Coordinates of C-alpha atoms in Angstrom, one line a residue:
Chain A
X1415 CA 14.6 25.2 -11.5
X1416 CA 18.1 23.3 -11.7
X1417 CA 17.7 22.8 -7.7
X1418 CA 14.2 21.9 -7.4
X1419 CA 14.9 19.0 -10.4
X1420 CA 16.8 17.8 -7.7
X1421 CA 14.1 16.9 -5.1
X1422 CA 13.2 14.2 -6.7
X1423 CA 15.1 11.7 -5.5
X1424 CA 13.3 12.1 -2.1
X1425 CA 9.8 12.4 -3.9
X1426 CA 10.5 9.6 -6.0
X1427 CA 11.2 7.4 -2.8
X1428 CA 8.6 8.4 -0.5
X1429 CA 5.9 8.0 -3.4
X1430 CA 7.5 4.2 -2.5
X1431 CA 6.5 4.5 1.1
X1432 CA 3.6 6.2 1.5
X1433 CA 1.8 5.7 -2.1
X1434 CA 3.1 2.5 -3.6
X1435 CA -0.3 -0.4 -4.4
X1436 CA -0.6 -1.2 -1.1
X1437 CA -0.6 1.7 0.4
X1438 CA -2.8 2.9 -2.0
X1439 CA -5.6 0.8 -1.4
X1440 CA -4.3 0.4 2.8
X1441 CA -5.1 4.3 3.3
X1442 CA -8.3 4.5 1.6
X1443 CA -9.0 0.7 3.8
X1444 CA -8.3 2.7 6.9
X1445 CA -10.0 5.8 6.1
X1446 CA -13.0 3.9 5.1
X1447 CA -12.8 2.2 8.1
X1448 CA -11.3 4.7 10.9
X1449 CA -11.9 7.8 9.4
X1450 CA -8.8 10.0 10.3
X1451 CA -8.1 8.2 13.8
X1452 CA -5.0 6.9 12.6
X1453 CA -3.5 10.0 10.7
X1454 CA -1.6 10.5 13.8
X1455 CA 0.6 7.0 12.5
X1456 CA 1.3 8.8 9.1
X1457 CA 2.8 11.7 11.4
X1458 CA 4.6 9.6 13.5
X1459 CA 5.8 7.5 10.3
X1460 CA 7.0 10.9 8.5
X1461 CA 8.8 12.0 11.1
X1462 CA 10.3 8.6 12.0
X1463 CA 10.9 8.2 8.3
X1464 CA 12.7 11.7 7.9
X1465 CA 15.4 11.4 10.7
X1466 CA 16.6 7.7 9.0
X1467 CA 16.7 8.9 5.6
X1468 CA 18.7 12.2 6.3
X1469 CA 20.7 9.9 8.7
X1470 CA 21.3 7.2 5.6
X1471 CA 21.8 10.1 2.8
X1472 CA 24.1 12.4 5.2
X1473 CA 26.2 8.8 5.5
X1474 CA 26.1 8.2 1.9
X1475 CA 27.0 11.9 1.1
X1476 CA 30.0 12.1 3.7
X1477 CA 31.2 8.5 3.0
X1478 CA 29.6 7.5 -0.3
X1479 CA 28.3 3.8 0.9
X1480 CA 24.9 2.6 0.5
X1481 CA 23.0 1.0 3.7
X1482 CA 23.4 -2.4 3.5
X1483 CA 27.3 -1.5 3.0
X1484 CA 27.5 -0.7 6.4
X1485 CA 25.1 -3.2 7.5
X1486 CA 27.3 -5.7 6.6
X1487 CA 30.2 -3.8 8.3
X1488 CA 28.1 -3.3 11.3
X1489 CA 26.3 -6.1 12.3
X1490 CA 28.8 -8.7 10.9
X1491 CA 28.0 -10.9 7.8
X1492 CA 26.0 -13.0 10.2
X1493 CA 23.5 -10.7 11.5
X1494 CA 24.0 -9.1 7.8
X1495 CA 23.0 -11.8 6.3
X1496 CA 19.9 -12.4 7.9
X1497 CA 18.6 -9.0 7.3
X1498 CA 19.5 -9.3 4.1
X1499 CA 17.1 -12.3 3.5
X1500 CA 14.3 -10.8 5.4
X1501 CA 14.7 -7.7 3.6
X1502 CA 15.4 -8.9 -0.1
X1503 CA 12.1 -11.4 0.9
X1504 CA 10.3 -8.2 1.4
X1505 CA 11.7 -5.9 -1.2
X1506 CA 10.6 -8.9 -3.4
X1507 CA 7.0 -9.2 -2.3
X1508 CA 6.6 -5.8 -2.7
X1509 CA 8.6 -5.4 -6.4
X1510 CA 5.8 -8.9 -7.5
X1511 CA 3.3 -6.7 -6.5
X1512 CA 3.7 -3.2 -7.7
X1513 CA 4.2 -4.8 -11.2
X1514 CA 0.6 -6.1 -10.6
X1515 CA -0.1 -2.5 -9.4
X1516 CA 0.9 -1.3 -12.5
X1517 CA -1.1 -3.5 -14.1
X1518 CA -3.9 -3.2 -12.1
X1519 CA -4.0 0.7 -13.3
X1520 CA -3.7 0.0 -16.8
X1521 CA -7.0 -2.5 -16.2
X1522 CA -8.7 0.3 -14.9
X1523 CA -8.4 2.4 -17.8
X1524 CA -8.9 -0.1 -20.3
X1525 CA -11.1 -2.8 -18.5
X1526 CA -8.6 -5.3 -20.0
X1527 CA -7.8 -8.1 -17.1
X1528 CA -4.3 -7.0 -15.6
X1529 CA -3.2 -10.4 -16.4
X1530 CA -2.3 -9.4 -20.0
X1531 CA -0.6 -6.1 -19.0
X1532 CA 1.8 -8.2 -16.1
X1533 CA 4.9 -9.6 -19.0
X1534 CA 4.3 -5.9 -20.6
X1535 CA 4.9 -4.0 -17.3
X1536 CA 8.1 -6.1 -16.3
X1537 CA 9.7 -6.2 -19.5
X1538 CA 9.1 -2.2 -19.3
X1539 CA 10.7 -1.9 -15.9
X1540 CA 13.9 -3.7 -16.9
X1541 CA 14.1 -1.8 -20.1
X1542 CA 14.2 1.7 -17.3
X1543 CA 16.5 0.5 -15.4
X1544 CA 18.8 -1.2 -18.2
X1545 CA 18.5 2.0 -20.4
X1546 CA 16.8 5.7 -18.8
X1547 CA 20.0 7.1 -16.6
X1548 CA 19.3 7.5 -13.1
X1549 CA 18.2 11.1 -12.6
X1550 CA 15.9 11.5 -15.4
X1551 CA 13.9 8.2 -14.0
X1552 CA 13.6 9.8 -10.7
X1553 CA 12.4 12.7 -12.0
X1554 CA 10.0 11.0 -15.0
X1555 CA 8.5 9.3 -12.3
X1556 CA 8.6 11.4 -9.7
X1557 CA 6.9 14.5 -11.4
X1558 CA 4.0 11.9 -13.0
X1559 CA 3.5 10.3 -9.4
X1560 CA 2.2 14.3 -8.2
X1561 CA -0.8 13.8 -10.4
X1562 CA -1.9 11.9 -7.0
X1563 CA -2.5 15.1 -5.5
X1564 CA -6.1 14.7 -7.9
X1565 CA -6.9 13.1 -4.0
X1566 CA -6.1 16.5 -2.3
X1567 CA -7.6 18.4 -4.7
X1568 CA -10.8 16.1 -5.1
X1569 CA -10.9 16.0 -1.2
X1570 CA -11.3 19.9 -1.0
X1571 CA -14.0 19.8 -3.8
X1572 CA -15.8 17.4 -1.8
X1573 CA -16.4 19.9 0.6
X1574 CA -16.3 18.2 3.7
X1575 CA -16.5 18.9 7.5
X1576 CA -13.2 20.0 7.8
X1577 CA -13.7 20.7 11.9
X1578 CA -14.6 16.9 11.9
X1579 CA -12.1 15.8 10.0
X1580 CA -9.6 17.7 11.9
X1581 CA -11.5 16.4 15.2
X1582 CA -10.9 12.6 14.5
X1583 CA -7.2 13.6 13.4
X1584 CA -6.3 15.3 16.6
X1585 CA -8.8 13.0 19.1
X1586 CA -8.1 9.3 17.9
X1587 CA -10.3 6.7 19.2
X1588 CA -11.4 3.3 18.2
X1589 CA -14.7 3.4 16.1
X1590 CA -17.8 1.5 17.3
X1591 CA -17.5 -2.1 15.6
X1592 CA -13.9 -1.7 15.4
X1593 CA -11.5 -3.5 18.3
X1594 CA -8.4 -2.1 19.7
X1595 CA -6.5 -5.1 18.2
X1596 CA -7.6 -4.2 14.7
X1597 CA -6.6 -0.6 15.2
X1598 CA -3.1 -1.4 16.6
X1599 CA -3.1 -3.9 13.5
X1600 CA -3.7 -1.0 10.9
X1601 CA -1.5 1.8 13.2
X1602 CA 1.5 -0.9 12.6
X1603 CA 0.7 -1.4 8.9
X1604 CA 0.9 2.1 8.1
X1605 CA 3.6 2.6 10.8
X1606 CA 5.9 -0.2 8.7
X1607 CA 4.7 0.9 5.7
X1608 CA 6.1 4.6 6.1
X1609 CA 9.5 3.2 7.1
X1610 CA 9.9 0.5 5.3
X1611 CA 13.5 -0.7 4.3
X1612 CA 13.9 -0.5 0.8
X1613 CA 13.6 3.0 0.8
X1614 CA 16.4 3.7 2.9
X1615 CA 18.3 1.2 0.9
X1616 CA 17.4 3.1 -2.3
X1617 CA 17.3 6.2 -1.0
X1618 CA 21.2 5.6 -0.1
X1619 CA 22.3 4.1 -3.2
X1620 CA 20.3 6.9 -5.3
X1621 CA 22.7 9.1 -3.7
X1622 CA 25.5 7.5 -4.2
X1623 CA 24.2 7.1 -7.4
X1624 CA 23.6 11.1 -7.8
X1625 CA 27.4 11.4 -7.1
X1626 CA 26.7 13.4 -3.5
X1627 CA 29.3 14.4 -1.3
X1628 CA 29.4 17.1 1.7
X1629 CA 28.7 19.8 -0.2
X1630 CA 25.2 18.1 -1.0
X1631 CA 24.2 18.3 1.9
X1632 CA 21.5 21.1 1.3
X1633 CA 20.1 19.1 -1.4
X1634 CA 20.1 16.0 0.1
X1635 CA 17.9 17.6 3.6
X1636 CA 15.4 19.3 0.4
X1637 CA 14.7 16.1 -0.7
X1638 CA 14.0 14.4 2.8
X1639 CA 12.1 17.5 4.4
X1640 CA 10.2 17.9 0.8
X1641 CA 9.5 14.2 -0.3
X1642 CA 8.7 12.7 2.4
X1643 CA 6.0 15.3 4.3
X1644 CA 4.9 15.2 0.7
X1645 CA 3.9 11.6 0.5
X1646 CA 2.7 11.8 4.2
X1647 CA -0.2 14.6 2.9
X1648 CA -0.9 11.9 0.0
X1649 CA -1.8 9.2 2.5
X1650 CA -3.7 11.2 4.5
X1651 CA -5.3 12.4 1.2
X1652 CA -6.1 9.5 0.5
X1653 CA -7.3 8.6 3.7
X1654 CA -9.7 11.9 3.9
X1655 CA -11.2 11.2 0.5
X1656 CA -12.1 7.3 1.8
X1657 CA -13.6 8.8 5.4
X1658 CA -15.9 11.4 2.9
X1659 CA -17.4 9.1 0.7
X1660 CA -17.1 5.8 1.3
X1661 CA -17.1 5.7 5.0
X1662 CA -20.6 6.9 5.5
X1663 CA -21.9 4.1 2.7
X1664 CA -20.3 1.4 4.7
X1665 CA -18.2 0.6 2.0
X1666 CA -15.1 -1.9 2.8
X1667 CA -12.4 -1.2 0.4
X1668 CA -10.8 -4.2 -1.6
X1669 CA -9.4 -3.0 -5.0
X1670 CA -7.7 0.1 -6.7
X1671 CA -11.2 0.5 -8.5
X1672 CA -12.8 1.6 -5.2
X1673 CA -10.1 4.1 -4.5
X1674 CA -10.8 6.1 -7.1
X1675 CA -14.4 6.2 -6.2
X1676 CA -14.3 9.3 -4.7
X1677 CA -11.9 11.3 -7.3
X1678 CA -14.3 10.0 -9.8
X1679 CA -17.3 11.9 -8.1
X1680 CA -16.0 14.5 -7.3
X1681 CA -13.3 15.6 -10.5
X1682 CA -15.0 13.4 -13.4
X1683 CA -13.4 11.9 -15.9
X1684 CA -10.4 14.6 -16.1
X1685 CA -9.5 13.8 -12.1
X1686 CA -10.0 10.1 -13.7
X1687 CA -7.0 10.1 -16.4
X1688 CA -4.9 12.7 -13.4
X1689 CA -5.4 9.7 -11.0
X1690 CA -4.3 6.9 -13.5
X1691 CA -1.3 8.9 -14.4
X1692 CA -0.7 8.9 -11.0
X1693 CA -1.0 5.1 -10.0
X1694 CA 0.8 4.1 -13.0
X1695 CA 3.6 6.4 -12.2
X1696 CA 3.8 5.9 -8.5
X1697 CA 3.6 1.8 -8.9
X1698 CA 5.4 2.1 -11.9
X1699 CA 8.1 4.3 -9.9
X1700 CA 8.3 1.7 -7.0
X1701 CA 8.6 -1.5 -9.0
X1702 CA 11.8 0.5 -9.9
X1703 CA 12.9 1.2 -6.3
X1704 CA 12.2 -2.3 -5.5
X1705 CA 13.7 -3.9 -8.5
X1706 CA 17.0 -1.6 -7.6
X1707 CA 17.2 -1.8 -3.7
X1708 CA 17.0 -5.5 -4.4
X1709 CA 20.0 -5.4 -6.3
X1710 CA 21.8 -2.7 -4.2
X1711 CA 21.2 -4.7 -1.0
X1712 CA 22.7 -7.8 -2.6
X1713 CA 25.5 -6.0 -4.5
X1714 CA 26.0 -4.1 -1.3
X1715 CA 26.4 -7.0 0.8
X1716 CA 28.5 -9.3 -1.4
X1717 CA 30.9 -6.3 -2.1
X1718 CA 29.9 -6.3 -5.9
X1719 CA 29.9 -3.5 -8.5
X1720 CA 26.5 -1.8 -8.4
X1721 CA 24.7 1.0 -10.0
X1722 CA 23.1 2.4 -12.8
X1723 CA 25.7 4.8 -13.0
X1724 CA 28.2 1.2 -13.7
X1725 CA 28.5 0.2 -17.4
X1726 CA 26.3 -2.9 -17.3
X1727 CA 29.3 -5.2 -18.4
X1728 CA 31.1 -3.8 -15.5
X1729 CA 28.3 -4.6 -13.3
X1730 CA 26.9 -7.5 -14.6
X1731 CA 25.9 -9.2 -10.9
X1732 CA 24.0 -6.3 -10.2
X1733 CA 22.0 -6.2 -13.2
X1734 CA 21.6 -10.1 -13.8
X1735 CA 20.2 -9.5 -9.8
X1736 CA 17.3 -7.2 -10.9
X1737 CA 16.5 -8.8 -14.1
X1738 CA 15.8 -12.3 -12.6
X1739 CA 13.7 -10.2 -9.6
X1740 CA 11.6 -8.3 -12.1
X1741 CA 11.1 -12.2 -14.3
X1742 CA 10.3 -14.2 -10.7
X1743 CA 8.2 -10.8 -9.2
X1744 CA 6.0 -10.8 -12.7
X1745 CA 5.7 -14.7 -12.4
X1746 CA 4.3 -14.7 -8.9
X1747 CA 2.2 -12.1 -10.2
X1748 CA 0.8 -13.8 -12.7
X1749 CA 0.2 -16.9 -10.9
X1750 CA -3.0 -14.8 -10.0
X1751 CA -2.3 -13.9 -6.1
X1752 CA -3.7 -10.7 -5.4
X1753 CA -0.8 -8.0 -5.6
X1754 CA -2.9 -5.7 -2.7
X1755 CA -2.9 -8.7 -0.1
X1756 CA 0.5 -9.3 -1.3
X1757 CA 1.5 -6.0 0.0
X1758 CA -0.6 -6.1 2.8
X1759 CA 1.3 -9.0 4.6
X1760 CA 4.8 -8.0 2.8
X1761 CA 4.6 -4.3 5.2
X1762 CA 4.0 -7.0 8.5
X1763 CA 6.9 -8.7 7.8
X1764 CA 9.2 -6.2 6.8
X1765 CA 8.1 -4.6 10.3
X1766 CA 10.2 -7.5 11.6
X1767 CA 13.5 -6.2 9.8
X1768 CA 13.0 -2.6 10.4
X1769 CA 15.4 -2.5 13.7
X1770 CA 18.1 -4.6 12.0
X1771 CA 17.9 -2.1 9.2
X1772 CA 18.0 1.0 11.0
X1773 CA 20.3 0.3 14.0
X1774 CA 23.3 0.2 11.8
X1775 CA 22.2 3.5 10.3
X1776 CA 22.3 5.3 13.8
X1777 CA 25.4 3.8 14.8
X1778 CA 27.1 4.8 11.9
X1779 CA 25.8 8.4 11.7
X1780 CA 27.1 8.7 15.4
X1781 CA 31.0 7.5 14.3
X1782 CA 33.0 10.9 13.5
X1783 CA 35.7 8.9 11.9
X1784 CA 33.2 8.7 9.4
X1785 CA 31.2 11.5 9.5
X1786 CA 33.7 14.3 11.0
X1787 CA 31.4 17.7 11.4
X1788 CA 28.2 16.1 10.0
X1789 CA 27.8 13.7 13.2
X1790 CA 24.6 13.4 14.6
X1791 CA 23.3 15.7 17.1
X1792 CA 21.8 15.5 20.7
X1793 CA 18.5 16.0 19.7
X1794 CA 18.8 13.3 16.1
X1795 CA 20.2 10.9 18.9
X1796 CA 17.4 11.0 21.5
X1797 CA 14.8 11.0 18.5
X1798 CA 16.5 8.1 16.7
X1799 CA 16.8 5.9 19.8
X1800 CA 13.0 6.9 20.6
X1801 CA 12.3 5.4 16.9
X1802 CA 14.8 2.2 17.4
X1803 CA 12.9 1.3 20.7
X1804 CA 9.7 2.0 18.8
X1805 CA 10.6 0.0 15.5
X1806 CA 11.5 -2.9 18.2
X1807 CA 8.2 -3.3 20.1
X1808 CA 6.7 -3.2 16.8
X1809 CA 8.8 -6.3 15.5
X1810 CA 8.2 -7.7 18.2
X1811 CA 3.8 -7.6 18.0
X1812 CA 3.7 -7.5 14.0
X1813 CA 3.1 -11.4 13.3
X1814 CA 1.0 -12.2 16.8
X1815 CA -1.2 -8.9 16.1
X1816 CA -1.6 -9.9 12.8
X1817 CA -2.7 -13.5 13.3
X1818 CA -4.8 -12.3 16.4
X1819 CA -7.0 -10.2 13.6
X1820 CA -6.8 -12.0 11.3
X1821 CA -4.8 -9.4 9.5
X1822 CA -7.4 -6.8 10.6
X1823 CA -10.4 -8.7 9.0
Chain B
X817 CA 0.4 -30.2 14.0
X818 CA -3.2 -29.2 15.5
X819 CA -1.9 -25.4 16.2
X820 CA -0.2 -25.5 12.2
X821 CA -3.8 -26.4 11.2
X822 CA -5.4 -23.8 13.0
X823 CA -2.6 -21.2 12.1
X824 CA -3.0 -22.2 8.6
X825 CA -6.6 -22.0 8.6
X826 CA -6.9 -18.5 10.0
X827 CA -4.2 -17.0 7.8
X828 CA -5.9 -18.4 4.9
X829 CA -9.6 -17.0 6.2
X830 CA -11.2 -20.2 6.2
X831 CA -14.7 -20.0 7.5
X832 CA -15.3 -22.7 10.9
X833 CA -18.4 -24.1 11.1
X834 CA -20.8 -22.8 13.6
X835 CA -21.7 -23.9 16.6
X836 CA -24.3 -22.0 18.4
X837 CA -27.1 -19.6 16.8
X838 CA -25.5 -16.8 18.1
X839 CA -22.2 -17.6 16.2
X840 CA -24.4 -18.2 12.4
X841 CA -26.4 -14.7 13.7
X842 CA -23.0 -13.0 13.8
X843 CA -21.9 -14.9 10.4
X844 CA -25.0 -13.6 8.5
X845 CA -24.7 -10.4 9.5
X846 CA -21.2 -10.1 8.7
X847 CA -22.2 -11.5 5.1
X848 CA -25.0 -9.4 4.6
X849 CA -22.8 -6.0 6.0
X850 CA -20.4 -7.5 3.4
X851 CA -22.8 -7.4 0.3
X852 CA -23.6 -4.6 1.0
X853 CA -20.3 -2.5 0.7
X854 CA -20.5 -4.5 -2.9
X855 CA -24.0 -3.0 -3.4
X856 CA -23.4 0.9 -2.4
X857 CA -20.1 0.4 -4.5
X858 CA -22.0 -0.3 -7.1
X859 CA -24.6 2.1 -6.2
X860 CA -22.0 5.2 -6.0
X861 CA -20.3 3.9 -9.7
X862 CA -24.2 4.4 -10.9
X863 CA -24.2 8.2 -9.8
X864 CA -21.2 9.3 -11.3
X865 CA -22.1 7.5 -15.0
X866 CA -25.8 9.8 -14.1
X867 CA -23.6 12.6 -13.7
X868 CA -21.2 11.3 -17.0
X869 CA -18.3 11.8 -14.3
X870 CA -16.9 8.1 -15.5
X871 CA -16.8 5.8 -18.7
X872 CA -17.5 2.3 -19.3
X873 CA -13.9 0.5 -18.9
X874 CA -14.0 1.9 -15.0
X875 CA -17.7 1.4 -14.7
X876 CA -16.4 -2.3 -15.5
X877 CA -14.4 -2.9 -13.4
X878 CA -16.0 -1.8 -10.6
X879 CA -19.1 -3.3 -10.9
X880 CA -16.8 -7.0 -11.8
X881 CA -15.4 -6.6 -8.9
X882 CA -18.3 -5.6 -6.4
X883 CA -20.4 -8.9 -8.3
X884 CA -17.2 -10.4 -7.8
X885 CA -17.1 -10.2 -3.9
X886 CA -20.8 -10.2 -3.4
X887 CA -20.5 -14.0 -4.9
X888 CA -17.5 -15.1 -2.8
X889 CA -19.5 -13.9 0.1
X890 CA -22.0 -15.8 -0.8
X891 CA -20.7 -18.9 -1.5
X892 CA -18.8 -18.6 1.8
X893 CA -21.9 -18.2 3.9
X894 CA -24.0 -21.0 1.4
X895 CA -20.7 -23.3 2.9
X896 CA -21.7 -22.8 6.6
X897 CA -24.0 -25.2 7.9
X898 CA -26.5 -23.8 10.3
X899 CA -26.7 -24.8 13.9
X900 CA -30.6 -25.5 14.5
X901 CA -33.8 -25.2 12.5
X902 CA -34.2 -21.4 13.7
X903 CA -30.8 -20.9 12.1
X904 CA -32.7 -22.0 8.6
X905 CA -34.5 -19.3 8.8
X906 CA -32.4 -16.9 8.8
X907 CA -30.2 -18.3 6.2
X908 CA -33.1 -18.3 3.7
X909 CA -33.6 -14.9 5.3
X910 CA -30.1 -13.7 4.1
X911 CA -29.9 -15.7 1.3
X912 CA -32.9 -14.2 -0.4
X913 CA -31.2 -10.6 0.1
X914 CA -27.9 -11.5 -1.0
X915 CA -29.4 -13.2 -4.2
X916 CA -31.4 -10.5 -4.9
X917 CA -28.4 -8.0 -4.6
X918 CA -26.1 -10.1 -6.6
X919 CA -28.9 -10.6 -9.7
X920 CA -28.8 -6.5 -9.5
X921 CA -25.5 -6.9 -9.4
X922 CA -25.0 -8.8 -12.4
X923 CA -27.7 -7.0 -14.6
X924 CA -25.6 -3.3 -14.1
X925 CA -22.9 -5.4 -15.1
X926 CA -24.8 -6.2 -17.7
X927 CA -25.8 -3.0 -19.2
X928 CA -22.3 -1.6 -18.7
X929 CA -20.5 -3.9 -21.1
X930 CA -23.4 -3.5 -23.8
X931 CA -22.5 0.6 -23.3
X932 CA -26.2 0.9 -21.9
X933 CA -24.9 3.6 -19.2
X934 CA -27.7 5.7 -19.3
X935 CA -30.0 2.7 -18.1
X936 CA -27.8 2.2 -15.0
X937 CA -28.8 4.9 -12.7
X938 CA -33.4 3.6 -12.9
X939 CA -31.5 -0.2 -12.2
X940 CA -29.6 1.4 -8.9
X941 CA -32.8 2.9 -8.2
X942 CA -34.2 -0.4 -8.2
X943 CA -30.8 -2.0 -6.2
X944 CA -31.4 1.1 -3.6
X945 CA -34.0 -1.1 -1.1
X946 CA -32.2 -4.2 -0.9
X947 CA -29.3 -2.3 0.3
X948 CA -31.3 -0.8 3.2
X949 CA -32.5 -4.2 3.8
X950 CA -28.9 -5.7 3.9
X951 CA -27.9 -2.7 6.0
X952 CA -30.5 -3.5 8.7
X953 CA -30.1 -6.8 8.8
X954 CA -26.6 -6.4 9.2
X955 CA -27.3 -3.7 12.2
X956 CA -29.4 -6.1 13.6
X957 CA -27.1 -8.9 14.0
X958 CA -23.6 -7.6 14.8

């Protein structure tokens, strides 16, 4: 039992990559529009996802640095700096809108505008991270974001073709009225979204956080080989439940409400309150990975205290960091900008930082004066240069793809 | 300058005027394809309250939104000047459908916020032929 408490970490992070607001209402999007053609992206992203973090938490573990630590060290504090301003822009974007996420839940449930619930939400995000210690936040939220699976479990009720399903998984192609730019558009989106940087960053720091060293090594390959996969089935959960029901309607998805459209036939009103457990937690969970990584990669980079695990007073940077991201993230927020579309463009650009983020992290994980015995491998190697070319080309095409399609309209 | 204009314009999804028939035809039957994703939204938020699989604060919200869209469609398309006099006729065309879906719209909004669930599902009944309509005519012209 002791063990398995200690997954969550790696749950807790992936529910930021794979089920955070945008992604919630980007999966059901490209189910509703693709079917399954593009689960083959959430593979690709999982895997791709999987060899960074276990690079980033088998650093972290050996030497007990955080990412942007060694970004700094790597790429000078040039280079460093301008990843860290794309990346804190990002992390940003993505903290404003998962407080509106939260929000947006809370509106479902009650059918009181989000607007009202925006102040509530932030002040109870900084209260979590000023006052819940570390481990029992990762696994608060963590354990609350599973009621998600509702989507797996109201997908199976649903009773669908599973020989289809499994058909346009395994044989992608472009749907009639869809264009190849617009799939390529949603492949990167999903593909950016699955790595992008503030988990690594968080993932990391929780780490160092947790207090791992070489001997946590087992746990800290649990919680990459169980979280992430994990939030991978969400998506394409998610996904399947979209290409089911609303797919065959014709139904374009905009808002959260339309997500849970097809829990809500299929589970009622009990697969109703699982699911708004679930987005609360798992927006709720990665305001807090945002509002964090925020601070870590600053802290990080400016050689700061950091942590939870810091008495406040000793860390005072840190905190004063995240407080006045959570009060600027809930203002933006408020200023009525749609916290979906604000995550929607957020995973383009932070597409743009992914090689600056991740290059360090192979370098690193290569150097045995840092990492002795736990050095990458051959095979880690050729995989993680695979992914850096990959995370390149994708940089590279993120902005012109996405005003070519008019960010896949 | 000119390409900032344009840039700006398509990243915030302003609609350009059209300039040939076969531009508005494509337009309208984006619009119409549009309202109706509000309308079978709306339509599918009907079943489950017939099948008491959802409550009212959900029904809501749903059915705010989906009136919601249907209007900024719309209002977007009412902003689009037609190209010739056959171009009138199918604006009135669409226009005629879209208000017709967005009056349904409004009425199961309606009837949710006074608790009147169990009157939704004869109103969707009623809503059920103007989405086919909206769905052929959006077949038609994409």
């Amino acid at each position: 039992m002791k063990s398995l408490l200690k997954i969550f970490l790696g749950i807790l992070t992936a529910i930021g990559g794979f089920v955070d607001i945008g992604d919630l209402v980007a999966n059901a999007v490209i189910g509703a529009r693709f079917g399954l053609a593009l689960a083959w992206v959430v593979v690709l992203g999982v895997i791709g996802i999987c060899l960074y973090a276990d690079m980033s938490g088998r650093v972290a573990a050996v030497s007990g640095r955080g990412t942007f630590d060694l970004v700094r060290e790597r790429l000078g504090p040039r280079m460093g700096l301008a990843n860290l301003l794309a990346s804190t822009f990002v992390t940003f974007l993505t903290l404003a809108a998962e407080i509106g996420g939260v929000a947006l839940a809370l509106e479902l449930a009650t059918s009181v505008s989000y607007l009202l619930f925006v102040p509530l939400v932030a002040f109870g995000v900084w209260i979590v991270v000023w006052r819940m210690p570390f481990e029992r936040m990762e696994q608060a939220f963590g354990i609350l974001g599973l009621c998600l699976l509702a989507f797996a479990v109201a997908l199976w009720q649903l009773g669908p073709d599973w020989s289809q399903l499994l058909h346009q998984a395994v044989h992608p192609s472009v749907p009639d009225g869809e264009g190849h730019p617009t799939y390529v558009f949603y492949a990167i989106s999903l593909f950016g979204a699955a790595m992008t940087p503030y988990e690594v960053f968080f993932f990391s720091s929780g780490a160092v956080e947790e207090g791992w060293s070489r001997k946590d090594l087992r746990t800290e390959r649990l919680n990459v080989y169980i979280g992430f996969p994990l939030g991978g089935l969400l998506s394409l959960a998610i996904a399947g439940c979209a290409a089911v029901v609303l797919l065959p309607q014709g139904i374009s998805v905009d808002h959260l409400d339309q997500v849970a459209l097809p829990v809500v036939l299929s589970l009622g009103k009990v697969g109703f309150a699982f699911l708004i457990v679930g987005f609360v937690a798992a927006t709720f969970g990665a305001s807090l990975e945002t509002a964090l990584s925020t601070g870590y990669s600053i802290a990080q980079y400016l050689g700061w205290q950091w942590g939870k695990r810091t008495a406040p007073r000793e860390a005072a940077r840190f905190h004063a960091v995240v407080l006045v991201a959570i009060i600027l993230g809930a203002m933006l927020i408020l200023t009525t900008l749609d916290p979906v579309k604000v995550t929607e463009y957020s995973l383009v650009f932070s597409a743009v930082a992914l090689p600056l983020t991740y290059f360090p992290i192979l370098v690193v994980a290569n150097d045995r004066d840092y990492m002795g015995e736990s050095v990458n491998g051959r095979v880690v190697n050729a995989l993680g240069t695979f992914y850096l070319v990959l995370l390149t080309v994708v940089a590279i095409v993120a902005v012109p793809l996405m005003i070519a399609t008019k960010a896949g309209q | 300058m000119k390409r900032l204009l344009v840039l700006a314009l398509l990243l915030s999804g302003c609609v350009s005027p059209s300039r040939t028939d076969r531009d508005y035809q494509l337009k309208a039957g984006n619009s119409a394809k549009a309202v109706a994703s509000s309308v079978a939204t709306a339509l599918l938020g009907a079943r489950a309250a017939a099948d008491h699989r959802t409550g009212g604060p959900y029904l809501t919200v749903l059915l705010v939104n989906a009136e919601k869209d249907a209007l900024a469609v719309q209002s977007t398309f009412d902003s689009v000047q037609p190209p010739s006099s056959t171009a009138d006729g199918l604006k009135d065309q669409v226009d005629e459908l879209i208000t017709a879906a967005t009056s349904g719209l409004s009425e199961m909004r309606t009837l949710v916020r006074r608790g009147e669930l169990a009157a939704l599902p004869g109103l969707a009944q009623r809503l059920r032929p103007t989405l086919d309509q909206l769905q052929t005519f959006a077949d038609r012209y994409q």
